[in-house]
Amino acid sequence: MWTNSKTTGVPLKVLHVLQHCCLHTVCRTRCGRGADLRPRRLCRQLSSSGPPWRLLFFGSDQFAVESLKLLTSSRSSSEGIVESLEVVTLSSDVPVKRFAQQNHLPIHSWPPHNVDGLFDVGVVVSFGCLLPERLINKFPYGILNVHPSLLPRWRGPAPVFHTILHGDTMTGVTIMQIRPHRFDVGPILNQQFQQVPENCTADELGTALASKGAHLLIDTLMTLSERMLDKREQGQTGATFAPKINTSMSWIVWEEQTCDQISCLYRAIGSRIPLRTTWRGRTIKLLHFIGKCHISLSDQRRKPVPGSVSYQKESNILAVCCKDGWVGFKEVLFKKRLTAADFYNGYLHQTEEGLFVSRKSASEAHHRRENCSIHL
């Protein structure tokens, strides 16, 4: 990028001023109406030392829409941050593409073609595709990324989910410059902290970080040249990876997970993937989690083991014993959606097998189920 190239002792800000003054007349002459397109692109690229920026936005989901929405409104703001705005989306019907169509933003398919000299800065928010070096190099000020974590913590595609899953109490948003070949390793331009509210879900935290990230992006674009000079490389200390969430994460291991860990798991993925266990060899999906609960057992002489199930009639919940206590669920999915009372009346009261079995230890738990399950 020309802004980082070595000069013969001329300070960068002075160089910007000289470029602006000396090239302004040339650009007006050479880039007038009807002139060849290539000189116009070259002049615009060389003379741009600050906003308003010509932006190309890469995004897909609702998290990205928040940044795109603020950039769109900034085109007509008095601050003059955005001169032009175009969008790259994936071919499927994603929220960013719908927003761009509704707001009449020019749309490019992936990968974009013919972007040489048309844009100053790229912005990537929750896009999901690695951008090649040849594309990054077409942007004089590089390509920025809005990432919902305090990098280098939680690099990867699912930082918000892992923030909740691991019980982090502090997170934030990072604006970084992307680099080719690897995700989330580029230099940091701007960062802002965000406290994680108690009992917050991943969806709730994602909404808050999307708004914070959009405003931090605007703040970064206002002083981009200065922030590029002050950017800092990420260290490896504290770096963690946040892989995509998947169904395998939803299986509860009653013997190993505490009440708090099960709560974190539910708040992280429960809105998208139901928590799972097995009962009599079949999958049970656990719905409407209510958290840690205190129960009364009908037989106080029997010590419950992890996975033991007790129906609590007065509160209409299924309480399940885990590593350090009991957690409750109001509903399950077993053939069909059932309330706790329906599941008890239709299935549990007909058998003494009041034990949910962790899938990974089903064979080991078979013997324990026969001897240690509690009477309901």
Coordinates of C-alpha atoms in Angstrom, one line a residue:
M1 CA 0.0 0.0 0.0
W2 CA 1.4 3.4 -0.9
T3 CA 0.6 4.8 2.5
N4 CA 3.1 2.5 4.1
S5 CA 5.8 2.9 1.4
K6 CA 9.1 4.4 2.4
T7 CA 9.7 8.0 1.4
T8 CA 12.9 10.1 1.3
G9 CA 12.3 11.5 4.8
V10 CA 9.0 13.2 4.0
P11 CA 6.5 12.8 6.8
L12 CA 3.4 10.9 5.8
K13 CA 0.9 13.7 6.6
V14 CA 3.0 16.2 4.7
L15 CA 3.1 13.8 1.8
H16 CA -0.7 13.6 1.9
V17 CA -1.1 17.4 1.7
L18 CA 1.4 17.7 -1.1
Q19 CA -0.4 14.9 -3.1
H20 CA -3.7 16.6 -2.6
C21 CA -2.5 20.0 -3.6
C22 CA -0.3 19.0 -6.5
L23 CA -2.6 16.4 -8.0
H24 CA -5.9 18.3 -7.6
T25 CA -5.4 20.3 -10.8
V26 CA -4.0 17.4 -12.7
C27 CA -7.0 15.2 -11.7
R28 CA -9.5 17.8 -12.7
T29 CA -7.9 18.1 -16.1
R30 CA -7.2 14.4 -16.8
C31 CA -10.3 13.0 -15.1
G32 CA -12.9 15.3 -16.5
R33 CA -16.1 14.0 -18.2
G34 CA -15.3 11.8 -21.1
A35 CA -11.7 11.2 -20.1
D36 CA -10.1 7.8 -20.0
L37 CA -11.1 5.8 -16.9
R38 CA -7.7 4.6 -15.9
P39 CA -6.1 8.1 -15.2
R40 CA -9.2 9.0 -13.1
R41 CA -8.9 5.9 -11.0
L42 CA -5.1 6.6 -10.5
C43 CA -5.7 10.2 -9.5
R44 CA -8.4 9.4 -7.0
Q45 CA -6.3 6.6 -5.5
L46 CA -3.2 8.8 -5.0
S47 CA -5.0 11.9 -3.8
S48 CA -7.1 10.2 -1.2
S49 CA -5.6 10.8 2.3
G50 CA -8.8 10.6 4.3
P51 CA -12.6 10.4 4.2
P52 CA -14.9 10.4 2.5
W53 CA -14.0 6.8 1.5
R54 CA -15.1 4.7 -1.5
L55 CA -16.0 1.5 0.3
L56 CA -16.6 -2.1 -0.8
F57 CA -18.4 -4.1 1.9
F58 CA -18.2 -7.9 2.3
G59 CA -20.8 -9.5 4.5
S60 CA -23.5 -12.1 5.0
D61 CA -25.5 -12.4 8.2
Q62 CA -27.5 -10.1 10.5
F63 CA -24.4 -9.2 12.5
A64 CA -22.9 -7.7 9.3
V65 CA -26.2 -5.8 8.5
E66 CA -25.7 -3.5 11.5
S67 CA -22.4 -2.2 10.1
L68 CA -23.7 -2.0 6.6
K69 CA -26.8 -0.1 7.9
L70 CA -24.6 2.5 9.7
L71 CA -22.3 2.9 6.6
T72 CA -25.4 3.4 4.4
S73 CA -26.7 6.2 6.6
S74 CA -23.2 7.8 6.8
R75 CA -23.3 8.5 3.1
S76 CA -25.5 11.5 3.7
S77 CA -24.2 12.5 7.1
S78 CA -22.5 15.9 7.7
E79 CA -19.3 14.1 8.8
G80 CA -18.6 12.9 5.2
I81 CA -17.2 9.5 6.0
V82 CA -18.6 7.5 3.1
E83 CA -18.5 8.7 -0.5
S84 CA -19.7 5.6 -2.2
L85 CA -20.7 2.1 -0.9
E86 CA -21.0 -1.2 -2.8
V87 CA -21.6 -4.7 -1.5
V88 CA -20.2 -8.2 -2.1
T89 CA -22.4 -11.0 -0.8
L90 CA -22.6 -14.7 -1.3
S91 CA -25.1 -16.1 -3.8
S92 CA -27.6 -17.3 -1.3
D93 CA -30.4 -15.2 0.1
V94 CA -28.5 -13.8 3.1
P95 CA -29.5 -10.7 5.2
V96 CA -26.8 -8.5 3.7
K97 CA -28.0 -9.1 0.2
R98 CA -31.6 -8.4 1.1
F99 CA -30.6 -5.2 2.8
A100 CA -28.5 -4.1 -0.2
Q101 CA -31.3 -4.8 -2.5
Q102 CA -33.8 -2.9 -0.4
N103 CA -31.5 0.1 -0.1
H104 CA -30.4 0.1 -3.8
L105 CA -26.8 -0.6 -3.1
P106 CA -24.7 -2.0 -6.0
I107 CA -24.1 -5.7 -5.5
H108 CA -21.2 -7.8 -6.6
S109 CA -21.2 -11.6 -6.7
W110 CA -18.3 -13.5 -5.0
P111 CA -15.5 -13.3 -6.0
P112 CA -15.7 -9.6 -7.2
H113 CA -14.2 -8.6 -10.5
N114 CA -12.9 -5.4 -12.0
V115 CA -12.4 -3.6 -8.7
D116 CA -9.1 -2.0 -9.7
G117 CA -8.9 1.6 -8.7
L118 CA -12.6 1.8 -7.8
F119 CA -12.3 1.6 -4.0
D120 CA -10.2 3.0 -1.2
V121 CA -11.1 0.7 1.6
G122 CA -12.7 -2.7 2.0
V123 CA -14.8 -3.7 5.0
V124 CA -15.4 -7.4 6.0
V125 CA -18.0 -8.3 8.6
S126 CA -19.0 -11.9 9.2
F127 CA -18.3 -12.9 5.6
G128 CA -17.0 -16.4 6.0
C129 CA -14.6 -16.5 3.0
L130 CA -10.9 -16.0 3.0
L131 CA -9.9 -13.1 0.8
P132 CA -6.9 -13.7 -1.5
E133 CA -3.9 -11.5 -1.4
R134 CA -4.4 -10.2 -4.9
L135 CA -7.8 -8.9 -3.9
I136 CA -6.5 -7.3 -0.7
N137 CA -3.8 -5.5 -2.6
K138 CA -6.3 -3.7 -4.8
F139 CA -7.4 -1.5 -1.8
P140 CA -4.9 1.3 -1.1
Y141 CA -5.9 1.4 2.6
G142 CA -6.4 -2.4 2.8
I143 CA -9.5 -4.2 4.1
L144 CA -10.8 -3.8 7.6
N145 CA -12.6 -6.4 9.6
V146 CA -15.1 -6.0 12.4
H147 CA -14.6 -8.9 14.8
P148 CA -16.8 -9.5 17.9
S149 CA -14.1 -10.4 20.5
L150 CA -11.0 -8.9 22.1
L151 CA -8.4 -10.4 19.7
P152 CA -6.3 -12.5 19.9
R153 CA -8.9 -14.2 22.2
W154 CA -11.5 -16.1 20.2
R155 CA -10.2 -16.0 16.6
G156 CA -12.4 -17.9 14.3
P157 CA -16.0 -18.1 13.0
A158 CA -17.9 -18.3 16.3
P159 CA -16.4 -15.9 18.9
V160 CA -19.7 -14.9 20.5
F161 CA -20.8 -18.4 21.1
H162 CA -17.5 -19.4 22.7
T163 CA -17.5 -16.2 24.8
I164 CA -20.8 -17.4 26.4
L165 CA -19.8 -21.1 26.4
H166 CA -16.7 -20.5 28.4
G167 CA -18.3 -18.1 30.9
D168 CA -16.2 -15.0 29.9
T169 CA -17.3 -12.0 31.9
M170 CA -15.5 -9.5 29.5
T171 CA -15.4 -9.3 25.8
G172 CA -15.5 -6.6 23.1
V173 CA -15.1 -5.6 19.5
T174 CA -11.9 -5.4 17.4
I175 CA -11.3 -3.5 14.2
M176 CA -8.3 -5.1 12.4
Q177 CA -6.7 -5.1 9.0
I178 CA -7.1 -8.5 7.3
R179 CA -4.2 -10.4 6.0
P180 CA -4.2 -13.2 3.4
H181 CA -4.0 -16.9 4.2
R182 CA -5.3 -16.9 7.8
F183 CA -8.4 -15.5 9.6
D184 CA -8.2 -13.0 12.4
V185 CA -4.4 -12.5 12.7
G186 CA -4.0 -9.0 11.2
P187 CA -2.9 -5.9 13.1
I188 CA -5.3 -4.2 15.4
L189 CA -6.5 -0.7 14.6
N190 CA -9.2 -0.1 17.3
Q191 CA -10.7 -2.1 20.2
Q192 CA -13.5 -1.5 22.7
F193 CA -14.5 -3.5 25.7
Q194 CA -18.0 -4.9 26.5
Q195 CA -19.0 -6.5 29.8
V196 CA -21.0 -9.7 29.4
P197 CA -24.3 -9.4 31.3
E198 CA -25.1 -12.1 33.7
N199 CA -27.2 -14.9 32.2
C200 CA -26.8 -13.3 28.7
T201 CA -27.4 -15.5 25.7
A202 CA -25.2 -15.6 22.6
D203 CA -28.0 -14.0 20.6
E204 CA -28.4 -11.1 23.0
L205 CA -24.6 -10.6 23.2
G206 CA -24.3 -10.8 19.4
T207 CA -26.9 -8.0 19.0
A208 CA -25.1 -5.7 21.5
L209 CA -21.7 -6.4 19.8
A210 CA -23.1 -5.8 16.3
S211 CA -24.2 -2.3 17.3
K212 CA -20.9 -1.6 19.1
G213 CA -18.9 -2.9 16.2
A214 CA -20.7 -0.7 13.7
H215 CA -20.1 2.5 15.7
L216 CA -16.4 1.5 16.3
L217 CA -16.0 1.0 12.5
I218 CA -17.3 4.5 11.8
D219 CA -14.9 5.8 14.5
T220 CA -12.0 4.0 12.8
L221 CA -12.8 5.2 9.3
M222 CA -12.9 8.8 10.6
T223 CA -9.2 8.6 11.5
L224 CA -8.0 5.7 9.4
S225 CA -4.7 7.1 8.3
E226 CA -3.6 7.9 11.9
R227 CA -4.8 4.5 13.1
M228 CA -2.9 2.7 10.4
L229 CA 0.3 4.5 11.6
D230 CA -0.4 3.4 15.2
K231 CA -1.6 -0.2 14.5
R232 CA -0.3 -3.0 16.7
E233 CA 0.4 -6.5 15.8
Q234 CA -1.4 -9.3 17.7
G235 CA 0.6 -11.4 20.1
Q236 CA 0.2 -15.1 20.6
T237 CA -0.3 -14.8 24.3
G238 CA -3.9 -15.4 25.2
A239 CA -4.8 -16.5 21.6
T240 CA -7.8 -18.9 21.5
F241 CA -9.8 -20.5 18.6
A242 CA -13.6 -20.3 18.3
P243 CA -14.7 -23.1 15.8
K244 CA -18.2 -23.2 14.4
I245 CA -20.9 -24.6 16.6
N246 CA -22.3 -28.0 15.7
T247 CA -24.6 -30.7 17.0
S248 CA -21.9 -32.7 18.7
M249 CA -21.5 -29.8 21.2
S250 CA -25.1 -30.2 22.3
W251 CA -24.7 -33.6 24.1
I252 CA -24.7 -33.2 27.9
V253 CA -22.3 -35.3 29.9
W254 CA -24.0 -35.4 33.3
E255 CA -21.1 -36.9 35.1
E256 CA -18.7 -34.1 34.0
Q257 CA -20.6 -30.9 33.6
T258 CA -21.6 -28.6 36.4
C259 CA -24.8 -26.6 36.7
D260 CA -23.0 -23.5 35.5
Q261 CA -21.4 -25.3 32.6
I262 CA -24.8 -26.6 31.4
S263 CA -26.2 -23.1 31.8
C264 CA -23.4 -21.7 29.7
L265 CA -23.9 -24.4 27.0
Y266 CA -27.7 -23.7 26.8
R267 CA -27.2 -19.9 26.6
A268 CA -24.5 -20.3 24.0
I269 CA -26.2 -22.7 21.5
G270 CA -29.7 -23.5 22.9
S271 CA -31.6 -21.1 20.6
R272 CA -30.1 -22.9 17.5
I273 CA -29.3 -26.4 18.7
P274 CA -31.3 -28.1 21.5
L275 CA -29.3 -29.8 24.3
R276 CA -29.4 -33.6 24.0
T277 CA -29.2 -36.7 26.1
T278 CA -30.4 -40.3 25.8
W279 CA -33.2 -42.2 27.6
R280 CA -33.6 -45.9 27.1
G281 CA -31.3 -45.7 24.1
R282 CA -33.2 -42.9 22.3
T283 CA -32.4 -39.3 21.9
I284 CA -34.2 -36.7 24.1
K285 CA -34.0 -33.0 23.2
L286 CA -34.1 -30.9 26.3
L287 CA -36.1 -27.6 26.0
H288 CA -37.0 -24.5 28.1
F289 CA -34.0 -24.7 30.4
I290 CA -34.7 -22.9 33.8
G291 CA -31.2 -23.3 35.3
K292 CA -30.1 -24.6 38.7
C293 CA -32.9 -25.9 40.9
H294 CA -33.5 -27.3 44.4
I295 CA -35.6 -30.4 44.5
S296 CA -37.3 -32.7 47.0
L297 CA -36.9 -36.5 46.4
S298 CA -39.6 -39.0 47.2
D299 CA -37.0 -41.4 48.6
Q300 CA -34.3 -39.6 50.6
R301 CA -32.5 -42.8 51.3
R302 CA -31.2 -43.2 47.7
K303 CA -28.3 -41.1 46.6
P304 CA -28.9 -39.8 43.1
V305 CA -26.3 -40.2 40.5
P306 CA -25.6 -37.9 37.5
G307 CA -28.4 -38.3 35.0
S308 CA -31.0 -39.1 37.6
V309 CA -34.4 -37.5 36.7
S310 CA -37.0 -36.3 39.1
Y311 CA -40.3 -34.9 38.1
Q312 CA -41.2 -31.9 40.4
K313 CA -45.0 -31.7 40.3
E314 CA -45.3 -28.4 42.2
S315 CA -43.1 -26.5 39.6
N316 CA -43.8 -28.8 36.6
I317 CA -40.2 -29.3 35.8
L318 CA -37.9 -32.3 35.0
A319 CA -34.9 -31.9 37.3
V320 CA -31.8 -33.7 36.2
C321 CA -28.8 -34.5 38.4
C322 CA -25.4 -33.3 37.1
K323 CA -21.9 -33.1 38.6
D324 CA -22.6 -30.6 41.3
G325 CA -26.4 -30.3 41.6
W326 CA -29.7 -30.3 39.7
V327 CA -30.8 -28.4 36.6
G328 CA -34.4 -28.1 35.4
F329 CA -36.2 -28.3 32.0
K330 CA -39.9 -27.4 31.4
E331 CA -40.2 -29.3 28.1
V332 CA -38.6 -32.1 26.0
L333 CA -38.8 -33.2 22.5
F334 CA -39.4 -37.0 22.3
K335 CA -41.3 -38.0 19.2
K336 CA -43.1 -34.7 19.7
R337 CA -42.9 -31.7 22.0
L338 CA -44.0 -32.6 25.5
T339 CA -44.3 -30.6 28.8
A340 CA -42.5 -32.0 31.8
A341 CA -45.8 -33.3 33.1
D342 CA -46.7 -35.0 29.7
F343 CA -43.3 -36.7 29.6
Y344 CA -43.7 -38.0 33.1
N345 CA -47.3 -39.2 32.7
G346 CA -46.7 -40.7 29.3
Y347 CA -43.3 -42.3 29.9
L348 CA -41.4 -41.9 33.1
H349 CA -44.1 -43.1 35.6
Q350 CA -44.4 -46.4 33.6
T351 CA -40.8 -47.4 34.3
E352 CA -38.2 -47.2 37.0
E353 CA -35.6 -46.1 34.5
G354 CA -35.5 -42.5 35.7
L355 CA -32.0 -41.9 34.3
F356 CA -30.8 -39.8 31.4
V357 CA -27.6 -41.3 30.0
S358 CA -24.7 -39.4 28.6
R359 CA -24.3 -40.7 25.0
K360 CA -20.5 -41.3 25.4
S361 CA -21.0 -43.5 28.5
A362 CA -24.2 -45.3 27.6
S363 CA -22.8 -48.8 27.8
E364 CA -21.1 -48.0 31.2
A365 CA -24.2 -46.5 32.6
H366 CA -26.5 -49.5 31.8
H367 CA -25.5 -51.4 34.9
R368 CA -25.7 -48.3 37.0
R369 CA -29.2 -47.5 35.7
E370 CA -30.4 -50.9 37.0
N371 CA -29.1 -50.4 40.5
C372 CA -28.9 -46.7 41.2
S373 CA -31.9 -44.9 39.5
I374 CA -34.2 -43.2 41.9
H375 CA -38.0 -43.8 42.3
L376 CA -40.2 -41.0 41.1

